[in-house]
Amino acid sequence: SLLHNLTVRNNVQPGVVSHPVDLIALRLPSQLVKPLITEEPISTDVIWVYAGLEQQALLLSREDEQGQLSFRYP
């Protein structure tokens, strides 16, 4: 909430809002979210995207036998 509520005072571009941070993305160890996820296998890292209290997502990734990377948004 601290970065998301950040504003600038000297907004010199009329088409740009005064909130420079739209969203925050953070890499989390998968061990932190494994109790919440029934899907297996997932990569060692999960991406948490935060754009507000009601706008959050986890991005999961995994690699198949051919090395193809796929992403999932549960």
Backbone as JSON Lines, residues from 0, in Angstrom:
{"i":0,"aa":"S","n":[0.82,-1.19,0.0],"ca":[0.0,0.0,0.0],"c":[0.87,1.26,0.0]}
{"i":1,"aa":"L","n":[2.05,1.16,0.59],"ca":[2.93,2.32,0.67],"c":[3.36,2.78,-0.73]}
{"i":2,"aa":"L","n":[3.84,1.89,-1.57],"ca":[4.25,2.27,-2.93],"c":[3.05,2.56,-3.82]}
{"i":3,"aa":"H","n":[1.99,1.81,-3.63],"ca":[0.81,1.98,-4.48],"c":[0.16,3.34,-4.27]}
{"i":4,"aa":"N","n":[0.22,3.88,-3.07],"ca":[-0.38,5.18,-2.77],"c":[0.57,6.35,-3.0]}
{"i":5,"aa":"L","n":[1.75,6.1,-3.5],"ca":[2.73,7.13,-3.78],"c":[2.21,8.07,-4.87]}
{"i":6,"aa":"T","n":[2.38,9.37,-4.68],"ca":[1.96,10.35,-5.68],"c":[3.1,11.33,-5.94]}
{"i":7,"aa":"V","n":[3.04,11.98,-7.09],"ca":[4.02,13.01,-7.42],"c":[3.32,14.36,-7.41]}
{"i":8,"aa":"R","n":[4.06,15.4,-7.07],"ca":[3.47,16.74,-6.98],"c":[3.6,17.54,-8.26]}
{"i":9,"aa":"N","n":[4.62,17.29,-9.02],"ca":[4.86,18.1,-10.23],"c":[4.56,17.29,-11.49]}
{"i":10,"aa":"N","n":[3.34,16.94,-11.67],"ca":[2.92,16.18,-12.84],"c":[2.86,17.12,-14.05]}
{"i":11,"aa":"V","n":[3.88,17.07,-14.9],"ca":[3.98,18.01,-16.03],"c":[3.35,17.47,-17.32]}
{"i":12,"aa":"Q","n":[2.94,16.22,-17.33],"ca":[2.3,15.65,-18.52],"c":[0.81,15.52,-18.27]}
{"i":13,"aa":"P","n":[-0.01,16.23,-19.02],"ca":[-1.45,16.25,-18.76],"c":[-2.13,14.89,-18.88]}
{"i":14,"aa":"G","n":[-1.64,14.0,-19.71],"ca":[-2.29,12.7,-19.89],"c":[-1.82,11.63,-18.92]}
{"i":15,"aa":"V","n":[-0.91,11.97,-18.04],"ca":[-0.34,10.99,-17.1],"c":[-0.87,11.28,-15.7]}
{"i":16,"aa":"V","n":[-1.32,10.22,-15.02],"ca":[-1.84,10.4,-13.66],"c":[-0.7,10.67,-12.68]}
{"i":17,"aa":"S","n":[-1.05,11.14,-11.5],"ca":[-0.03,11.5,-10.51],"c":[0.41,10.31,-9.65]}
{"i":18,"aa":"H","n":[-0.05,9.11,-9.97],"ca":[0.37,7.9,-9.26],"c":[1.34,7.13,-10.17]}
{"i":19,"aa":"P","n":[2.65,7.23,-9.93],"ca":[3.62,6.62,-10.83],"c":[3.71,5.1,-10.72]}
{"i":20,"aa":"V","n":[3.2,4.5,-9.66],"ca":[3.3,3.06,-9.48],"c":[1.92,2.44,-9.72]}
{"i":21,"aa":"D","n":[1.78,1.69,-10.83],"ca":[0.51,1.03,-11.15],"c":[0.38,-0.31,-10.44]}
{"i":22,"aa":"L","n":[1.48,-1.04,-10.4],"ca":[1.46,-2.35,-9.77],"c":[2.85,-2.71,-9.28]}
{"i":23,"aa":"I","n":[2.88,-3.7,-8.42],"ca":[4.14,-4.2,-7.87],"c":[4.18,-5.69,-8.13]}
{"i":24,"aa":"A","n":[5.31,-6.19,-8.61],"ca":[5.49,-7.63,-8.82],"c":[6.67,-8.09,-7.98]}
{"i":25,"aa":"L","n":[6.5,-9.23,-7.34],"ca":[7.51,-9.73,-6.42],"c":[7.66,-11.23,-6.61]}
{"i":26,"aa":"R","n":[8.89,-11.69,-6.69],"ca":[9.16,-13.12,-6.8],"c":[9.14,-13.72,-5.4]}
{"i":27,"aa":"L","n":[8.36,-14.79,-5.22],"ca":[8.25,-15.47,-3.94],"c":[8.74,-16.91,-4.08]}
{"i":28,"aa":"P","n":[9.37,-17.45,-3.04],"ca":[9.69,-18.88,-3.07],"c":[8.4,-19.7,-3.1]}
{"i":29,"aa":"S","n":[8.35,-20.72,-3.93],"ca":[7.12,-21.51,-4.06],"c":[6.72,-22.18,-2.75]}
{"i":30,"aa":"Q","n":[7.66,-22.4,-1.85],"ca":[7.34,-23.02,-0.56],"c":[6.36,-22.17,0.24]}
{"i":31,"aa":"L","n":[6.37,-20.86,0.04],"ca":[5.44,-19.98,0.76],"c":[4.0,-20.16,0.31]}
{"i":32,"aa":"V","n":[3.79,-20.49,-0.95],"ca":[2.43,-20.59,-1.47],"c":[1.98,-22.02,-1.74]}
{"i":33,"aa":"K","n":[2.86,-23.0,-1.62],"ca":[2.47,-24.4,-1.88],"c":[1.28,-24.86,-1.05]}
{"i":34,"aa":"P","n":[1.14,-24.45,0.22],"ca":[-0.06,-24.87,0.96],"c":[-1.36,-24.34,0.35]}
{"i":35,"aa":"L","n":[-1.3,-23.3,-0.46],"ca":[-2.49,-22.7,-1.06],"c":[-2.79,-23.25,-2.45]}
{"i":36,"aa":"I","n":[-1.84,-23.99,-3.03],"ca":[-1.95,-24.43,-4.42],"c":[-1.99,-25.95,-4.47]}
{"i":37,"aa":"T","n":[-2.96,-26.5,-5.19],"ca":[-3.07,-27.95,-5.32],"c":[-2.34,-28.47,-6.55]}
{"i":38,"aa":"E","n":[-1.91,-27.58,-7.39],"ca":[-1.27,-27.95,-8.66],"c":[0.18,-28.38,-8.45]}
{"i":39,"aa":"E","n":[0.59,-29.44,-9.12],"ca":[1.97,-29.9,-9.09],"c":[2.39,-30.22,-10.51]}
{"i":40,"aa":"P","n":[3.61,-30.19,-10.89],"ca":[4.68,-29.45,-10.22],"c":[4.64,-27.98,-10.62]}
{"i":41,"aa":"I","n":[5.2,-27.14,-9.81],"ca":[5.38,-25.73,-10.17],"c":[6.85,-25.4,-9.99]}
{"i":42,"aa":"S","n":[7.28,-24.32,-10.6],"ca":[8.69,-23.94,-10.5],"c":[9.01,-23.49,-9.08]}
{"i":43,"aa":"T","n":[10.28,-23.27,-8.83],"ca":[10.71,-22.89,-7.49],"c":[10.29,-21.47,-7.12]}
{"i":44,"aa":"D","n":[9.91,-20.67,-8.1],"ca":[9.5,-19.29,-7.83],"c":[8.08,-19.05,-8.34]}
{"i":45,"aa":"V","n":[7.36,-18.22,-7.62],"ca":[6.02,-17.79,-7.98],"c":[6.05,-16.26,-8.03]}
{"i":46,"aa":"I","n":[5.36,-15.67,-8.97],"ca":[5.3,-14.21,-9.07],"c":[3.98,-13.73,-8.48]}
{"i":47,"aa":"W","n":[4.07,-12.82,-7.51],"ca":[2.89,-12.19,-6.91],"c":[2.78,-10.8,-7.5]}
{"i":48,"aa":"V","n":[1.63,-10.5,-8.11],"ca":[1.38,-9.19,-8.71],"c":[0.32,-8.49,-7.86]}
{"i":49,"aa":"Y","n":[0.63,-7.26,-7.43],"ca":[-0.26,-6.5,-6.56],"c":[-0.57,-5.15,-7.19]}
{"i":50,"aa":"A","n":[-1.85,-4.89,-7.42],"ca":[-2.28,-3.6,-7.96],"c":[-3.32,-2.96,-7.06]}
{"i":51,"aa":"G","n":[-3.52,-3.5,-5.87],"ca":[-4.5,-3.01,-4.91],"c":[-5.07,-4.18,-4.12]}
{"i":52,"aa":"L","n":[-5.78,-3.88,-3.05],"ca":[-6.32,-4.94,-2.2],"c":[-7.2,-5.92,-2.96]}
{"i":53,"aa":"E","n":[-7.96,-5.45,-3.91],"ca":[-8.86,-6.31,-4.68],"c":[-8.27,-6.72,-6.02]}
{"i":54,"aa":"Q","n":[-7.01,-6.39,-6.27],"ca":[-6.38,-6.69,-7.55],"c":[-5.02,-7.34,-7.31]}
{"i":55,"aa":"Q","n":[-5.05,-8.63,-7.02],"ca":[-3.83,-9.39,-6.76],"c":[-3.88,-10.68,-7.56]}
{"i":56,"aa":"A","n":[-2.71,-11.19,-7.91],"ca":[-2.66,-12.44,-8.66],"c":[-1.36,-13.17,-8.36]}
{"i":57,"aa":"L","n":[-1.42,-14.49,-8.47],"ca":[-0.22,-15.33,-8.44],"c":[-0.01,-15.87,-9.84]}
{"i":58,"aa":"L","n":[1.22,-15.79,-10.32],"ca":[1.58,-16.34,-11.62],"c":[2.47,-17.55,-11.37]}
{"i":59,"aa":"L","n":[2.01,-18.72,-11.82],"ca":[2.76,-19.95,-11.65],"c":[3.4,-20.33,-12.97]}
{"i":60,"aa":"S","n":[4.54,-20.97,-12.91],"ca":[5.17,-21.46,-14.13],"c":[5.67,-22.87,-13.88]}
{"i":61,"aa":"R","n":[5.81,-23.62,-14.97],"ca":[6.41,-24.95,-14.9],"c":[7.0,-25.29,-16.25]}
{"i":62,"aa":"E","n":[7.9,-26.24,-16.23],"ca":[8.59,-26.67,-17.44],"c":[8.25,-28.13,-17.68]}
{"i":63,"aa":"D","n":[7.85,-28.48,-18.92],"ca":[7.51,-29.87,-19.22],"c":[8.75,-30.65,-19.63]}
{"i":64,"aa":"E","n":[8.55,-31.91,-20.02],"ca":[9.67,-32.8,-20.36],"c":[10.48,-32.3,-21.55]}
{"i":65,"aa":"Q","n":[9.85,-31.56,-22.46],"ca":[10.55,-31.02,-23.63],"c":[11.2,-29.67,-23.35]}
{"i":66,"aa":"G","n":[11.1,-29.18,-22.13],"ca":[11.7,-27.9,-21.78],"c":[10.81,-26.71,-22.09]}
{"i":67,"aa":"Q","n":[9.56,-26.98,-22.5],"ca":[8.6,-25.92,-22.82],"c":[8.1,-25.28,-21.52]}
{"i":68,"aa":"L","n":[8.21,-23.97,-21.43],"ca":[7.77,-23.24,-20.25],"c":[6.31,-22.82,-20.43]}
{"i":69,"aa":"S","n":[5.5,-23.05,-19.41],"ca":[4.1,-22.61,-19.46],"c":[3.77,-21.83,-18.2]}
{"i":70,"aa":"F","n":[2.82,-20.93,-18.33],"ca":[2.41,-20.07,-17.22],"c":[0.94,-20.31,-16.91]}
{"i":71,"aa":"R","n":[0.6,-20.16,-15.65],"ca":[-0.79,-20.34,-15.22],"c":[-1.14,-19.25,-14.23]}
{"i":72,"aa":"Y","n":[-2.36,-18.77,-14.36],"ca":[-2.91,-17.77,-13.46],"c":[-4.1,-18.42,-12.77]}
{"i":73,"aa":"P","n":[-3.91,-18.94,-11.54],"ca":[-5.01,-19.67,-10.88],"c":[-6.12,-18.77,-10.39]}
